[in-house]
Amino acid sequence: MGTDPESPWDGEPAAAWEPYDPSRDGAWDLARVAHLHRRAGFGAGASRLARDVSDGHEASIRRIVEGDPVGPDGRTRAEFDDLAGSMTDSARRDPAIGRVRLAWLFRLLNGPHPLQERMTLAWHGHYATGARKVADPLAMLDQVEAMRGLWNAPVSKLHRAMLDSAAMQLWLDGPSSDRDRPNENLGREFLELFALGEGAYGEGDVKAAARALTGYRVGGGADLRARSVVFDPKRHDGGEKLLLGETGPWGPADLVRIASKQPPAARAVARRLFLTFIDDITPPPAPLVDALADLIRTPGDVDVARGIRVVLGSRCFHSGGVRGRKVKSPVDFVVGLIRTTGWFRPTPDPITIDVSLTRMGQTLLDPPSVAGWSGGYSWLGAPLLIARANFMAEITSTAGAEAKLRTLHGKSRGGSPSSWGASVAGAFAPCVQGPGLRGAKAPASYAEALRLVASYPEAHLA
């Protein structure tokens, strides 16, 4: 990124986060619109891209941030909300982790507000909890719903909701921590992974955070299918604690308050936004992270919503040098392919998608550790790439796949497999330019064209 001729902020990091100006930073064109949709959502079809080129960058970014009135499958926002809510209610009535994952997949594939789902997925990797240890589908569902509702909230609200969530407490053994035996597990992970980052606290702060977080226990509740977690003041250590330079009888709310106003708190959020929207291949440059942190730090908190707006509207985000600097996760690859091609009503079988995501290395609601997924090039190991190719072969060879693609994009629109494939490639993969579709010979079918696009190395980048 530092050697890119479109990066005018070398040695001037604050300039990276200045608003993008087409007259200065390059025209608002199809490549920039496709980049916006790949990064801020999961890609978009040709009609949406053309609309946003025509509407200009300010209207397009505003629509991304606020959500679209109509989903990619043609449902209105109200229709989508009703259907998605029904799927969530069904998962609550008959809780199983597979049902919870399928309800989330429906939102990822069909939702009119992909940025909200993008951030929900980012927070799922940030506040990582795994279904196998939690062993409570309703707890996992509640946590994801909380992340979705707080996707752009001040970071203190996210911290508190996650600390209070049954999923996080069960994942990090919070209920085993009481005033007599404070467990440092949750306190350490909160300071290092969630709130401040490595090196921004001392061992004394870990011990104080552990004491502040004592008192949670597994409760009863009317719904015996779920293990609720409640705060019990009798189990809490109410003594004085020295935490990040402040002394008092601190509890969970105090821990969040004190941590959220530390200077490293804004840097931790800025780093997460950089990894989510800019680059997950190379370590985030400290000067760029610090400059973004300065813009989102508020008295006592961190303004996540402002951070998202700044990044998505910035010169840095819209520069050519950042394209191809993120590796598509399995969710990005699969969901992006479907949203870009417009393969809806129906989409490919959701159960096939769910199983295939696991084969590609990403089981929703079950990251490998408290640090989440490693991201970057770790997604591109040979077995994982083979799983992506196998997924493409499976969905494009099912009965009716070619007819579906032909109906969507075939002769009625005057297209051909080659021309359609070229348009998909330009929207789905960065750095693919020119009108032609690369290949030894022209694809004979729409399914073959789609497999060809997915085989490009660039198809795995964003």
C-alpha positions as semicolon CSV with decimal commas, in nm:
position;residue;x (nm);y (nm);z (nm)
1;M;0,000;0,000;0,000
2;G;0,285;0,235;0,079
3;T;0,425;0,221;-0,277
4;D;0,091;0,268;-0,452
5;P;0,093;0,588;-0,660
6;E;-0,267;0,648;-0,547
7;S;-0,158;0,670;-0,181
8;P;-0,086;1,040;-0,118
9;W;-0,059;0,993;0,260
10;D;0,286;0,830;0,281
11;G;0,434;1,014;0,577
12;E;0,102;1,193;0,625
13;P;-0,131;0,935;0,781
14;A;-0,411;1,179;0,866
15;A;-0,458;1,237;0,492
16;A;-0,555;0,871;0,450
17;W;-0,879;0,932;0,639
18;E;-0,976;1,253;0,462
19;P;-1,300;1,221;0,261
20;Y;-1,264;1,074;-0,085
21;D;-1,304;1,339;-0,357
22;P;-1,351;1,211;-0,714
23;S;-1,201;1,527;-0,863
24;R;-0,881;1,472;-0,667
25;D;-0,864;1,099;-0,595
26;G;-0,994;0,939;-0,916
27;A;-1,334;0,910;-1,078
28;W;-1,628;0,738;-0,913
29;D;-1,657;0,441;-1,147
30;L;-1,769;0,080;-1,164
31;A;-1,446;-0,052;-1,012
32;R;-1,484;0,171;-0,705
33;V;-1,852;0,084;-0,664
34;A;-1,780;-0,290;-0,686
35;H;-1,501;-0,245;-0,428
36;L;-1,742;-0,066;-0,192
37;H;-1,994;-0,349;-0,212
38;R;-1,735;-0,626;-0,173
39;R;-1,582;-0,469;0,138
40;A;-1,876;-0,302;0,308
41;G;-2,108;-0,591;0,222
42;F;-2,059;-0,909;0,025
43;G;-2,088;-0,788;-0,332
44;A;-2,378;-0,675;-0,549
45;G;-2,533;-0,752;-0,886
46;A;-2,499;-0,553;-1,207
47;S;-2,815;-0,342;-1,166
48;R;-2,716;-0,228;-0,816
49;L;-2,365;-0,143;-0,927
50;A;-2,496;0,059;-1,223
51;R;-2,739;0,243;-0,994
52;D;-2,461;0,342;-0,756
53;V;-2,229;0,457;-1,033
54;S;-2,510;0,685;-1,151
55;D;-2,608;0,809;-0,804
56;G;-2,256;0,913;-0,705
57;H;-2,036;0,829;-0,410
58;E;-2,214;1,024;-0,135
59;A;-2,555;0,868;-0,199
60;S;-2,404;0,522;-0,247
61;I;-2,204;0,529;0,076
62;R;-2,503;0,666;0,266
63;R;-2,720;0,379;0,134
64;I;-2,455;0,127;0,239
65;V;-2,445;0,272;0,592
66;E;-2,822;0,302;0,632
67;G;-2,921;-0,013;0,442
68;D;-3,113;-0,056;0,119
69;P;-3,495;-0,042;0,110
70;V;-3,498;-0,359;-0,101
71;G;-3,289;-0,673;-0,058
72;P;-3,090;-0,837;-0,338
73;D;-3,365;-1,097;-0,383
74;G;-3,632;-0,829;-0,440
75;R;-3,794;-0,843;-0,097
76;T;-3,868;-0,513;0,073
77;R;-3,698;-0,448;0,400
78;A;-4,022;-0,509;0,589
79;E;-4,080;-0,840;0,410
80;F;-3,725;-0,949;0,483
81;D;-3,751;-0,852;0,851
82;D;-4,071;-1,054;0,890
83;L;-3,920;-1,364;0,731
84;A;-3,586;-1,336;0,912
85;G;-3,771;-1,283;1,240
86;S;-3,980;-1,594;1,179
87;M;-3,665;-1,799;1,121
88;T;-3,515;-1,668;1,444
89;D;-3,835;-1,747;1,633
90;S;-3,829;-2,098;1,489
91;A;-3,472;-2,144;1,612
92;R;-3,582;-2,032;1,958
93;R;-3,874;-2,276;1,967
94;D;-3,662;-2,570;1,859
95;P;-3,306;-2,473;1,948
96;A;-3,024;-2,643;1,763
97;I;-2,699;-2,483;1,657
98;G;-2,764;-2,583;1,295
99;R;-3,093;-2,391;1,297
100;V;-2,919;-2,085;1,442
101;R;-2,652;-2,097;1,172
102;L;-2,912;-2,132;0,895
103;A;-3,106;-1,833;1,030
104;W;-2,787;-1,626;1,015
105;L;-2,704;-1,757;0,667
106;F;-3,044;-1,637;0,548
107;R;-2,959;-1,288;0,668
108;L;-2,613;-1,296;0,511
109;L;-2,748;-1,409;0,175
110;N;-3,065;-1,202;0,150
111;G;-3,041;-0,907;0,386
112;P;-3,095;-0,551;0,259
113;H;-2,837;-0,419;0,509
114;P;-2,519;-0,616;0,433
115;L;-2,297;-0,373;0,625
116;Q;-2,483;-0,465;0,943
117;E;-2,413;-0,833;0,876
118;R;-2,052;-0,753;0,782
119;M;-2,002;-0,591;1,122
120;T;-2,192;-0,866;1,302
121;L;-1,948;-1,113;1,146
122;A;-1,654;-0,889;1,240
123;W;-1,768;-0,869;1,602
124;H;-1,823;-1,246;1,603
125;G;-1,453;-1,281;1,524
126;H;-1,357;-1,011;1,776
127;Y;-1,565;-1,139;2,069
128;A;-1,516;-1,497;1,959
129;T;-1,714;-1,771;2,131
130;G;-1,750;-2,131;2,016
131;A;-2,068;-2,336;2,011
132;R;-1,897;-2,664;2,098
133;K;-1,783;-2,543;2,440
134;V;-2,080;-2,316;2,509
135;A;-2,313;-2,607;2,423
136;D;-2,618;-2,379;2,428
137;P;-2,775;-2,278;2,094
138;L;-2,995;-2,014;2,254
139;A;-2,695;-1,850;2,419
140;M;-2,519;-1,834;2,083
141;L;-2,832;-1,695;1,917
142;D;-2,873;-1,429;2,186
143;Q;-2,511;-1,323;2,148
144;V;-2,533;-1,287;1,769
145;E;-2,860;-1,095;1,802
146;A;-2,691;-0,861;2,051
147;M;-2,398;-0,804;1,813
148;R;-2,637;-0,729;1,529
149;G;-2,834;-0,483;1,739
150;L;-2,515;-0,307;1,856
151;W;-2,319;-0,334;1,530
152;N;-2,223;0,034;1,530
153;A;-2,282;0,123;1,896
154;P;-2,019;0,290;2,118
155;V;-1,769;0,023;2,211
156;S;-1,858;0,039;2,582
157;K;-2,208;-0,089;2,500
158;L;-2,065;-0,377;2,300
159;H;-1,823;-0,466;2,578
160;R;-2,094;-0,470;2,842
161;A;-2,335;-0,675;2,631
162;M;-2,066;-0,932;2,557
163;L;-1,953;-0,958;2,919
164;D;-2,314;-1,012;3,027
165;S;-2,385;-1,267;2,753
166;A;-2,425;-1,628;2,858
167;A;-2,220;-1,739;2,558
168;M;-1,914;-1,536;2,659
169;Q;-1,942;-1,626;3,026
170;L;-1,969;-1,997;2,951
171;W;-1,693;-1,982;2,688
172;L;-1,444;-1,816;2,925
173;D;-1,551;-1,991;3,247
174;G;-1,696;-1,680;3,409
175;P;-1,942;-1,871;3,635
176;S;-1,650;-2,050;3,801
177;S;-1,507;-1,718;3,923
178;D;-1,612;-1,593;4,266
179;R;-1,475;-1,370;4,540
180;D;-1,273;-1,655;4,692
181;R;-1,133;-1,789;4,363
182;P;-1,119;-1,517;4,096
183;N;-1,058;-1,668;3,751
184;E;-0,824;-1,458;3,538
185;N;-0,938;-1,610;3,209
186;L;-1,217;-1,364;3,126
187;G;-1,035;-1,062;3,266
188;R;-0,720;-1,126;3,064
189;E;-0,905;-1,187;2,739
190;F;-1,120;-0,879;2,792
191;L;-0,818;-0,653;2,831
192;E;-0,604;-0,809;2,559
193;L;-0,844;-0,923;2,287
194;F;-1,160;-0,721;2,333
195;A;-1,077;-0,382;2,485
196;L;-0,716;-0,264;2,474
197;G;-0,473;-0,493;2,297
198;E;-0,148;-0,657;2,396
199;G;0,093;-0,442;2,597
200;A;-0,169;-0,190;2,709
201;Y;-0,209;-0,334;3,061
202;G;-0,008;-0,506;3,334
203;E;-0,048;-0,827;3,529
204;G;-0,190;-0,627;3,818
205;D;-0,464;-0,503;3,587
206;V;-0,545;-0,862;3,489
207;K;-0,587;-0,959;3,854
208;A;-0,800;-0,652;3,923
209;A;-1,016;-0,720;3,614
210;A;-1,064;-1,079;3,727
211;R;-1,182;-0,959;4,067
212;A;-1,412;-0,702;3,906
213;L;-1,575;-0,977;3,699
214;T;-1,647;-1,214;3,987
215;G;-2,011;-1,283;4,070
216;Y;-2,157;-1,434;3,755
217;R;-2,324;-1,774;3,794
218;V;-2,542;-2,007;3,595
219;G;-2,904;-1,932;3,673
220;G;-3,230;-2,116;3,631
221;G;-3,486;-1,935;3,421
222;A;-3,821;-2,034;3,281
223;D;-3,668;-2,181;2,965
224;L;-3,495;-2,497;3,084
225;R;-3,344;-2,549;2,739
226;A;-3,102;-2,263;2,802
227;R;-2,849;-2,193;3,073
228;S;-2,894;-1,831;3,172
229;V;-2,607;-1,650;3,339
230;V;-2,686;-1,395;3,607
231;F;-2,483;-1,162;3,828
232;D;-2,496;-1,256;4,197
233;P;-2,365;-0,977;4,425
234;K;-2,303;-1,232;4,703
235;R;-2,033;-1,398;4,491
236;H;-1,875;-1,070;4,381
237;D;-1,551;-0,932;4,524
238;G;-1,654;-0,581;4,625
239;G;-1,317;-0,481;4,769
240;E;-1,099;-0,201;4,640
241;K;-0,898;-0,271;4,326
242;L;-0,628;-0,077;4,139
243;L;-0,737;-0,105;3,776
244;L;-0,564;0,082;3,495
245;G;-0,457;0,354;3,735
246;E;-0,788;0,397;3,918
247;T;-0,873;0,264;4,264
248;G;-1,221;0,170;4,381
249;P;-1,463;-0,118;4,455
250;W;-1,495;-0,189;4,086
251;G;-1,743;-0,429;3,925
252;P;-1,819;-0,525;3,562
253;A;-1,968;-0,186;3,466
254;D;-1,669;-0,006;3,614
255;L;-1,425;-0,230;3,426
256;V;-1,597;-0,143;3,098
257;R;-1,611;0,228;3,181
258;I;-1,245;0,251;3,283
259;A;-1,119;0,043;2,992
260;S;-1,326;0,226;2,730
261;K;-1,172;0,563;2,809
262;Q;-0,811;0,445;2,781
263;P;-0,626;0,572;2,470
264;P;-0,555;0,214;2,353
265;A;-0,931;0,145;2,340
266;A;-0,969;0,363;2,031
267;R;-0,662;0,201;1,875
268;A;-0,812;-0,146;1,930
269;V;-1,133;-0,045;1,749
270;A;-0,939;0,132;1,472
271;R;-0,732;-0,182;1,420
272;R;-1,046;-0,397;1,395
273;L;-1,197;-0,160;1,139
274;F;-0,872;-0,158;0,940
275;L;-0,865;-0,540;0,928
276;T;-1,235;-0,552;0,838
277;F;-1,239;-0,295;0,559
278;I;-0,885;-0,216;0,442
279;D;-0,623;-0,493;0,464
280;D;-0,589;-0,824;0,650
281;I;-0,278;-0,945;0,465
282;T;-0,014;-0,719;0,619
283;P;-0,009;-0,589;0,979
284;P;-0,201;-0,261;1,010
285;P;0,050;0,028;0,995
286;A;0,064;0,195;1,337
287;P;0,055;0,552;1,198
288;L;-0,266;0,484;1,003
289;V;-0,427;0,309;1,300
290;D;-0,328;0,592;1,535
291;A;-0,464;0,855;1,297
292;L;-0,797;0,675;1,272
293;A;-0,807;0,626;1,649
294;D;-0,769;1,001;1,699
295;L;-1,085;1,054;1,492
296;I;-1,305;0,810;1,683
297;R;-1,192;0,867;2,041
298;T;-1,455;1,046;2,251
299;P;-1,453;1,154;2,615
300;G;-1,486;0,819;2,789
301;D;-1,567;0,598;2,490
302;V;-1,503;0,506;2,125
303;D;-1,742;0,609;1,847
304;V;-1,768;0,296;1,631
305;A;-2,033;0,445;1,401
306;R;-1,809;0,739;1,320
307;G;-1,521;0,501;1,258
308;I;-1,721;0,306;1,001
309;R;-1,834;0,623;0,825
310;V;-1,483;0,767;0,818
311;V;-1,328;0,449;0,677
312;L;-1,592;0,387;0,409
313;G;-1,577;0,747;0,293
314;S;-1,200;0,784;0,306
315;R;-0,931;0,835;0,046
316;C;-0,760;0,525;0,184
317;F;-1,061;0,299;0,130
318;H;-1,123;0,424;-0,224
319;S;-0,761;0,414;-0,340
320;G;-0,661;0,153;-0,595
321;G;-0,382;0,030;-0,371
322;V;-0,612;-0,138;-0,120
323;R;-0,793;-0,355;-0,375
324;G;-0,692;-0,715;-0,341
325;R;-0,548;-0,653;0,007
326;K;-0,805;-0,867;0,183
327;V;-0,849;-1,242;0,150
328;K;-1,208;-1,358;0,122
329;S;-1,318;-1,577;0,407
330;P;-1,537;-1,872;0,312
331;V;-1,844;-1,663;0,403
332;D;-1,719;-1,379;0,182
333;F;-1,652;-1,619;-0,105
334;V;-1,984;-1,805;-0,094
335;V;-2,218;-1,522;0,005
336;G;-2,040;-1,283;-0,229
337;L;-2,075;-1,520;-0,523
338;I;-2,448;-1,558;-0,470
339;R;-2,516;-1,188;-0,413
340;T;-2,302;-1,085;-0,709
341;T;-2,467;-1,328;-0,951
342;G;-2,820;-1,267;-0,822
343;W;-2,873;-1,639;-0,765
344;F;-3,191;-1,605;-0,558
345;R;-3,538;-1,754;-0,522
346;P;-3,409;-2,003;-0,450
347;T;-3,047;-1,967;-0,359
348;P;-2,831;-2,280;-0,366
349;D;-2,928;-2,517;-0,086
350;P;-2,849;-2,348;0,250
351;I;-2,757;-2,681;0,414
352;T;-2,506;-2,744;0,135
353;I;-2,366;-2,396;0,198
354;D;-2,343;-2,456;0,573
355;V;-2,158;-2,787;0,531
356;S;-1,931;-2,642;0,264
357;L;-1,832;-2,346;0,483
358;T;-1,706;-2,590;0,744
359;R;-1,505;-2,775;0,480
360;M;-1,357;-2,442;0,372
361;G;-1,249;-2,372;0,732
362;Q;-1,520;-2,144;0,870
363;T;-1,799;-2,288;1,080
364;L;-2,022;-1,999;1,181
365;L;-2,066;-1,975;1,559
366;D;-1,766;-2,201;1,622
367;P;-1,436;-2,016;1,567
368;P;-1,125;-2,214;1,656
369;S;-1,020;-2,008;1,959
370;V;-1,093;-1,699;2,164
371;A;-0,881;-1,506;1,912
372;G;-1,130;-1,591;1,637
373;W;-1,019;-1,690;1,288
374;S;-0,668;-1,595;1,180
375;G;-0,788;-1,453;0,848
376;G;-0,561;-1,339;0,568
377;Y;-0,370;-1,606;0,380
378;S;-0,468;-1,870;0,637
379;W;-0,792;-1,910;0,439
380;L;-0,601;-2,027;0,131
381;G;-0,441;-2,357;0,232
382;A;-0,455;-2,625;-0,037
383;P;-0,732;-2,837;0,124
384;L;-0,941;-2,525;0,182
385;L;-0,905;-2,411;-0,180
386;I;-1,002;-2,760;-0,296
387;A;-1,313;-2,731;-0,079
388;R;-1,401;-2,404;-0,255
389;A;-1,362;-2,568;-0,595
390;N;-1,571;-2,865;-0,483
391;F;-1,844;-2,631;-0,363
392;M;-1,851;-2,459;-0,701
393;A;-1,870;-2,793;-0,880
394;E;-2,151;-2,911;-0,653
395;I;-2,380;-2,609;-0,682
396;T;-2,332;-2,564;-1,057
397;S;-2,394;-2,930;-1,138
398;T;-2,718;-2,968;-0,944
399;A;-3,038;-3,021;-1,140
400;G;-3,172;-2,690;-1,259
401;A;-2,858;-2,485;-1,193
402;E;-2,788;-2,408;-1,558
403;A;-3,154;-2,333;-1,626
404;K;-3,163;-2,097;-1,329
405;L;-2,854;-1,907;-1,442
406;R;-2,979;-1,895;-1,800
407;T;-3,313;-1,756;-1,683
408;L;-3,139;-1,488;-1,482
409;H;-2,879;-1,389;-1,738
410;G;-2,942;-1,572;-2,062
411;K;-3,062;-1,503;-2,413
412;S;-3,362;-1,300;-2,300
413;R;-3,112;-1,030;-2,201
414;G;-2,904;-1,070;-2,514
415;G;-2,611;-1,206;-2,318
416;S;-2,378;-1,499;-2,357
417;P;-2,195;-1,710;-2,098
418;S;-1,872;-1,526;-2,183
419;S;-2,013;-1,173;-2,153
420;W;-2,203;-1,257;-1,837
421;G;-1,898;-1,423;-1,683
422;A;-1,688;-1,116;-1,760
423;S;-1,936;-0,889;-1,580
424;V;-1,942;-1,122;-1,278
425;A;-1,562;-1,131;-1,270
426;G;-1,540;-0,752;-1,267
427;A;-1,781;-0,728;-0,974
428;F;-1,670;-1,032;-0,774
429;A;-1,291;-1,012;-0,806
430;P;-1,064;-0,708;-0,768
431;C;-0,801;-0,628;-1,027
432;V;-0,987;-0,810;-1,307
433;Q;-1,008;-0,561;-1,590
434;G;-1,110;-0,561;-1,953
435;P;-1,420;-0,698;-2,123
436;G;-1,297;-1,050;-2,187
437;L;-1,325;-1,366;-1,976
438;R;-0,992;-1,539;-1,927
439;G;-0,987;-1,902;-2,036
440;A;-0,847;-2,137;-2,296
441;K;-1,183;-2,139;-2,469
442;A;-1,515;-1,967;-2,435
443;P;-1,741;-2,135;-2,177
444;A;-2,023;-2,334;-2,328
445;S;-2,266;-2,270;-2,041
446;Y;-2,340;-2,021;-1,766
447;A;-2,242;-2,278;-1,503
448;E;-1,907;-2,326;-1,674
449;A;-1,854;-1,950;-1,689
450;L;-1,922;-1,924;-1,316
451;R;-1,678;-2,205;-1,236
452;L;-1,417;-2,030;-1,450
453;V;-1,460;-1,700;-1,266
454;A;-1,433;-1,877;-0,929
455;S;-1,107;-2,040;-1,041
456;Y;-0,930;-1,706;-1,087
457;P;-0,672;-1,634;-0,814
458;E;-0,829;-1,287;-0,775
459;A;-1,165;-1,446;-0,694
460;H;-1,031;-1,525;-0,348
461;L;-0,937;-1,164;-0,279
462;A;-1,150;-0,860;-0,207
